[in-house]
CSV table of C-alpha atoms in Angstrom, one decimal:
chain,number,residue,atom,x,y,z
A,159,MET,CA,156.1,42.4,50.7
A,160,LYS,CA,155.6,39.6,53.1
A,161,LYS,CA,153.3,36.8,52.3
A,162,ASN,CA,150.7,36.1,54.9
A,163,ASN,CA,152.4,38.1,57.5
A,164,MET,CA,154.7,35.1,58.2
A,165,GLU,CA,158.0,35.7,59.8
A,166,TYR,CA,161.0,35.1,57.6
A,167,ILE,CA,164.0,34.0,59.7
A,168,ILE,CA,167.6,33.4,58.7
A,169,VAL,CA,169.7,31.1,61.0
A,170,VAL,CA,173.4,31.1,60.3
A,171,GLY,CA,175.2,28.0,61.5
A,172,CYS,CA,173.6,24.5,61.7
A,173,GLY,CA,175.6,23.4,64.8
A,174,ARG,CA,173.9,22.3,68.0
A,175,THR,CA,172.3,25.6,68.8
A,176,GLY,CA,171.4,26.6,65.2
A,177,SER,CA,169.9,23.3,64.4
A,178,HIS,CA,167.9,23.0,67.6
A,179,LEU,CA,166.6,26.5,67.2
A,180,ALA,CA,165.7,26.0,63.5
A,181,ASN,CA,163.8,22.9,64.4
A,182,LEU,CA,161.8,24.8,67.1
A,183,LEU,CA,161.1,27.7,64.7
A,184,SER,CA,160.0,25.4,61.9
A,185,LYS,CA,157.8,23.4,64.2
A,186,ALA,CA,156.2,26.7,65.2
A,187,GLY,CA,155.3,27.4,61.6
A,188,LYS,CA,158.0,30.0,60.8
A,189,SER,CA,159.6,30.4,57.4
A,190,VAL,CA,163.2,29.5,58.1
A,191,VAL,CA,166.4,29.5,56.0
A,192,ILE,CA,169.4,27.9,57.6
A,193,ILE,CA,172.9,28.5,56.2
A,194,ASP,CA,176.0,26.3,56.9
A,195,LYS,CA,179.3,25.7,55.1
A,196,GLU,CA,179.1,22.0,55.6
A,197,GLU,CA,176.3,20.0,54.1
A,198,LYS,CA,176.6,17.2,56.8
A,199,LYS,CA,175.6,19.7,59.5
A,200,PHE,CA,172.1,19.7,58.0
A,201,GLN,CA,171.7,16.1,59.3
A,202,LYS,CA,171.0,17.6,62.7
A,203,LEU,CA,167.7,19.0,61.4
A,204,SER,CA,164.6,17.0,62.3
A,205,GLU,CA,162.7,15.1,59.6
A,206,GLU,CA,159.9,17.6,60.1
A,207,PHE,CA,162.1,20.6,59.3
A,208,SER,CA,160.2,22.4,56.5
A,209,GLY,CA,162.7,25.3,56.0
A,210,PHE,CA,165.3,25.9,53.3
A,211,MET,CA,168.9,24.7,53.6
A,212,LEU,CA,171.7,26.8,52.0
A,213,GLU,CA,175.1,25.2,51.9
A,214,ALA,CA,177.4,28.2,51.7
A,215,ASP,CA,179.6,30.5,53.7
A,216,ALA,CA,177.4,33.3,55.2
A,217,ILE,CA,180.4,35.5,55.7
A,218,GLU,CA,180.0,36.3,52.0
A,219,ILE,CA,177.5,39.0,51.3
A,220,ASP,CA,176.4,37.2,48.1
A,221,VAL,CA,175.3,34.3,50.2
A,222,LEU,CA,173.3,36.6,52.5
A,223,GLU,CA,171.7,38.1,49.4
A,224,GLN,CA,170.9,34.7,48.1
A,225,ALA,CA,169.2,34.0,51.5
A,226,LYS,CA,167.1,37.1,50.9
A,227,ILE,CA,168.4,39.0,53.9
A,228,ALA,CA,166.7,42.2,52.8
A,229,LYS,CA,163.4,40.5,53.4
A,230,ALA,CA,164.3,38.9,56.7
A,231,ASP,CA,162.4,39.8,59.9
A,232,VAL,CA,165.0,38.1,62.1
A,233,LEU,CA,168.6,36.9,61.7
A,234,ILE,CA,170.3,34.7,64.3
A,235,THR,CA,174.0,34.0,63.9
A,236,ALA,CA,175.3,31.0,65.7
A,237,ALA,CA,178.4,30.0,63.6
A,238,ALA,CA,181.3,28.2,65.2
A,239,ASP,CA,183.4,31.2,65.9
A,240,ASP,CA,182.6,34.5,67.5
A,241,SER,CA,184.3,36.8,64.9
A,242,THR,CA,182.2,35.3,62.1
A,243,ASN,CA,179.1,35.9,64.2
A,244,MET,CA,180.1,39.5,64.9
A,245,MET,CA,180.8,40.3,61.3
A,246,ILE,CA,177.5,38.8,60.1
A,247,ALA,CA,175.5,40.5,62.9
A,248,GLN,CA,177.0,43.9,61.9
A,249,VAL,CA,176.2,43.4,58.2
A,250,ALA,CA,172.6,42.4,59.1
A,251,THR,CA,172.1,45.3,61.4
A,252,LYS,CA,174.0,48.2,59.7
A,253,ILE,CA,173.6,47.3,56.0
A,254,TYR,CA,170.4,45.4,55.7
A,255,GLU,CA,168.6,46.8,58.8
A,256,VAL,CA,167.1,43.5,59.7
A,257,PRO,CA,164.6,44.3,62.5
A,258,LEU,CA,165.9,41.7,65.0
A,259,VAL,CA,169.5,40.5,65.0
A,260,LEU,CA,170.8,38.1,67.6
A,261,ALA,CA,174.3,36.8,67.9
A,262,ARG,CA,175.5,33.8,69.9
A,263,VAL,CA,178.7,34.7,71.7
A,264,ILE,CA,181.0,31.9,73.0
A,265,ASP,CA,183.6,34.0,74.8
A,266,PRO,CA,182.1,36.3,77.5
A,267,ALA,CA,185.2,38.5,77.1
A,268,GLU,CA,183.8,39.5,73.7
A,269,ILE,CA,180.5,40.8,75.1
A,270,PRO,CA,181.5,44.4,75.7
A,271,VAL,CA,182.5,44.6,72.0
A,272,TYR,CA,179.0,43.6,71.0
A,273,GLU,CA,177.4,46.0,73.5
A,274,ALA,CA,179.5,48.8,72.0
A,275,LEU,CA,178.1,47.9,68.6
A,276,GLU,CA,174.6,47.6,70.0
A,277,ILE,CA,174.2,44.0,68.9
A,278,GLN,CA,171.9,41.9,70.9
A,279,ILE,CA,173.7,38.7,72.2
A,280,ILE,CA,173.1,35.4,73.8
A,281,SER,CA,175.9,33.9,75.9
A,282,PRO,CA,175.5,30.2,76.6
A,283,THR,CA,178.2,30.4,79.2
A,284,ILE,CA,176.5,33.2,81.2
A,285,LEU,CA,173.1,31.6,80.8
A,286,SER,CA,174.4,28.3,82.2
A,287,ALA,CA,176.4,29.8,85.0
A,288,GLN,CA,173.3,31.9,86.1
A,289,LEU,CA,170.9,28.9,85.9
A,290,LEU,CA,173.4,26.8,87.9
A,291,TYR,CA,173.7,29.6,90.4
A,292,GLU,CA,169.9,29.8,90.8
A,293,LEU,CA,169.6,26.1,91.2
A,294,ILE,CA,172.2,26.1,94.0
A,295,VAL,CA,171.1,29.2,95.8
A,296,GLY,CA,167.5,28.3,95.4
A,297,LYS,CA,167.9,24.7,96.6
A,298,HIS,CA,169.7,25.7,99.8
A,299,LYS,CA,167.7,28.8,100.6
A,300,GLU,CA,165.1,26.8,102.7
A,301,GLU,CA,167.8,25.3,104.9
A,302,LYS,CA,169.0,28.5,106.3
B,296,MET,CA,180.3,19.0,110.7
B,297,LYS,CA,179.6,22.1,108.8
B,298,LYS,CA,180.8,25.4,110.2
B,299,ASN,CA,178.1,28.1,110.5
B,300,ASN,CA,175.7,26.2,108.3
B,301,MET,CA,177.6,27.5,105.3
B,302,GLU,CA,177.3,25.6,102.0
B,303,TYR,CA,180.4,23.9,100.8
B,304,ILE,CA,180.5,23.8,97.0
B,305,ILE,CA,182.9,22.0,94.7
B,306,VAL,CA,183.2,23.3,91.1
B,307,VAL,CA,185.0,21.1,88.7
B,308,GLY,CA,186.5,22.9,85.7
B,309,CYS,CA,187.6,26.6,85.7
B,310,GLY,CA,186.7,27.3,82.1
B,311,ARG,CA,184.3,30.0,81.2
B,312,THR,CA,181.2,28.5,82.9
B,313,GLY,CA,183.0,27.2,85.9
B,314,SER,CA,184.9,30.4,86.6
B,315,HIS,CA,181.9,32.6,86.1
B,316,LEU,CA,179.8,30.4,88.5
B,317,ALA,CA,182.6,30.2,91.1
B,318,ASN,CA,182.8,34.0,91.0
B,319,LEU,CA,179.1,34.3,91.6
B,320,LEU,CA,179.0,31.8,94.4
B,321,SER,CA,182.0,33.3,96.1
B,322,LYS,CA,180.5,36.8,95.9
B,323,ALA,CA,177.3,35.3,97.5
B,324,GLY,CA,179.4,34.2,100.5
B,325,LYS,CA,179.6,30.5,99.7
B,326,SER,CA,182.6,28.3,100.6
B,327,VAL,CA,183.9,27.3,97.2
B,328,VAL,CA,186.6,24.9,96.0
B,329,ILE,CA,187.4,25.0,92.3
B,330,ILE,CA,189.4,22.3,90.6
B,331,ASP,CA,191.2,22.5,87.3
B,332,LYS,CA,194.1,20.6,85.7
B,333,GLU,CA,195.7,23.8,84.4
B,334,GLU,CA,196.8,26.5,86.8
B,335,LYS,CA,196.4,29.3,84.2
B,336,LYS,CA,192.7,28.7,84.1
B,337,PHE,CA,192.4,30.2,87.6
B,338,GLN,CA,193.3,33.5,86.0
B,339,LYS,CA,189.6,33.7,85.0
B,340,LEU,CA,188.6,34.0,88.7
B,341,SER,CA,188.0,37.5,89.9
B,342,GLU,CA,190.3,39.2,92.4
B,343,GLU,CA,187.5,39.0,95.0
B,344,PHE,CA,187.3,35.2,94.7
B,345,SER,CA,187.8,33.9,98.2
B,346,GLY,CA,187.6,30.2,97.5
B,347,PHE,CA,190.2,27.5,97.3
B,348,MET,CA,191.9,26.6,94.0
B,349,LEU,CA,193.0,23.0,93.5
B,350,GLU,CA,195.3,22.4,90.5
B,351,ALA,CA,194.7,18.7,89.8
B,352,ASP,CA,192.6,16.3,87.7
B,353,ALA,CA,189.2,15.8,89.3
B,354,ILE,CA,188.8,12.5,87.4
B,355,GLU,CA,191.0,11.0,90.2
B,356,ILE,CA,189.2,10.0,93.3
B,357,ASP,CA,192.2,11.1,95.4
B,358,VAL,CA,191.7,14.6,94.1
B,359,LEU,CA,188.0,14.6,95.0
B,360,GLU,CA,188.9,13.3,98.5
B,361,GLN,CA,191.4,16.1,98.8
B,362,ALA,CA,188.6,18.6,97.9
B,363,LYS,CA,186.7,17.0,100.8
B,364,ILE,CA,183.9,15.7,98.6
B,365,ALA,CA,182.3,13.8,101.5
B,366,LYS,CA,181.5,17.1,103.1
B,367,ALA,CA,180.2,18.9,100.0
B,368,ASP,CA,176.7,20.1,99.8
B,369,VAL,CA,176.9,20.7,96.1
B,370,LEU,CA,179.1,19.6,93.2
B,371,ILE,CA,179.0,21.1,89.8
B,372,THR,CA,181.0,19.5,87.0
B,373,ALA,CA,181.8,21.8,84.0
B,374,ALA,CA,185.0,20.3,82.7
B,375,ALA,CA,185.8,20.6,79.0
B,376,ASP,CA,184.5,17.2,78.0
B,377,ASP,CA,181.2,15.5,78.6
B,378,SER,CA,182.6,12.1,79.5
B,379,THR,CA,184.7,13.5,82.3
B,380,ASN,CA,181.7,15.4,83.6
B,381,MET,CA,179.6,12.2,83.5
B,382,MET,CA,182.2,10.2,85.4
B,383,ILE,CA,182.6,12.8,88.1
B,384,ALA,CA,178.9,13.3,88.5
B,385,GLN,CA,178.4,9.6,88.9
B,386,VAL,CA,181.1,9.3,91.5
B,387,ALA,CA,179.7,12.3,93.4
B,388,THR,CA,176.1,10.9,93.3
B,389,LYS,CA,176.6,7.2,93.8
B,390,ILE,CA,179.7,7.0,96.0
B,391,TYR,CA,179.7,10.2,98.0
B,392,GLU,CA,176.0,10.9,97.9
B,393,VAL,CA,176.6,14.6,97.5
B,394,PRO,CA,173.1,16.1,98.0
B,395,LEU,CA,173.1,18.2,94.8
B,396,VAL,CA,175.1,17.2,91.8
B,397,LEU,CA,174.8,19.2,88.5
B,398,ALA,CA,176.6,18.4,85.3
B,399,ARG,CA,177.1,20.7,82.3
B,400,VAL,CA,176.5,18.8,79.1
B,401,ILE,CA,177.9,20.1,75.8
B,402,ASP,CA,176.4,17.6,73.4
B,403,PRO,CA,172.6,17.4,73.7
B,404,ALA,CA,172.8,13.8,72.2
B,405,GLU,CA,174.3,12.8,75.6
B,406,ILE,CA,171.3,14.0,77.6
B,407,PRO,CA,169.3,10.7,77.6
B,408,VAL,CA,172.3,9.0,79.1
B,409,TYR,CA,172.4,11.4,82.0
B,410,GLU,CA,168.6,11.1,82.5
B,411,ALA,CA,169.0,7.3,82.7
B,412,LEU,CA,171.6,7.8,85.4
B,413,GLU,CA,169.3,10.3,87.1
B,414,ILE,CA,171.9,13.0,87.0
B,415,GLN,CA,170.7,16.6,86.9
B,416,ILE,CA,172.1,18.5,83.9
B,417,ILE,CA,172.5,21.9,82.3
B,418,SER,CA,172.8,22.1,78.5
B,419,PRO,CA,174.1,25.5,77.3
B,420,THR,CA,173.0,24.6,73.8
B,421,ILE,CA,169.4,23.9,74.7
B,422,LEU,CA,169.2,26.9,77.1
B,423,SER,CA,170.5,29.2,74.3
B,424,ALA,CA,168.2,27.8,71.6
B,425,GLN,CA,165.2,28.2,73.9
B,426,LEU,CA,166.0,31.7,74.9
B,427,LEU,CA,166.6,32.7,71.3
B,428,TYR,CA,163.3,31.1,70.4
B,429,GLU,CA,161.5,33.0,73.1
B,430,LEU,CA,163.1,36.3,72.0
B,431,ILE,CA,162.0,35.7,68.5
B,432,VAL,CA,158.5,34.4,69.1
B,433,GLY,CA,157.9,36.9,71.9
B,434,LYS,CA,159.2,39.8,69.8
B,435,HIS,CA,156.8,39.2,66.9
B,436,LYS,CA,153.8,38.1,68.9
B,437,GLU,CA,152.4,41.6,69.1
B,438,GLU,CA,152.5,42.1,65.3
B,439,LYS,CA,150.1,39.2,64.5
């Protein structure tokens, strides 16, 4: 029962990554709910952010229900710690069958665990290292 | 006076990003020196890592000299805090004129400062948010 075929996206964690992403999605006209335990984190959202802010702990199922997780097309979990993200990603995938679930993973050592659970992840560490590597190897390629 | 035209690369910080990058560069046959204050951080390096490990604080010019910064083709600074990275990146750029200097920046709010100093940066936060955005917008594009 989606209105106007508009994506409904839940972002867990309004830290640097969560807030930046929520701003991008809102600007692109998506329907966004962002959840964070601390109200002050919402200050990172731009003035143009048109989504809904929910000050609560997303580790509680009730909070995810309040955010209408059953209707969500996408859930991104980018809370401060990896274990919270893993728990929320599992709930979203296994219980609510959210079509697209993405978890931000801080510690690359945790990646195999996510892979075993078939949860799609983003690792800022690996992304950065790979881009740095490409910049270095690309830059010096011509000189050989 | 480079031997065999091989790139000489200094990596500051053997945290998650620094160690992952150093492993990639070493595997690609680059000559790598990695600097970290804490010896235990070097445990993150793979067994195949063939570079040199320097247990010292790269914020000290003497340490950078010891790492032969004047001969470096590339310096990447990925220490734990942004201000250390900014200081080292400036020293490498302005004093030693290292041809390619890249700084990892944790807090996106610091990015304009780096830009003013003309230091090339990598922001894991922005990289992650952008990749997440592409995954979400790309995924649902077909459904419209």
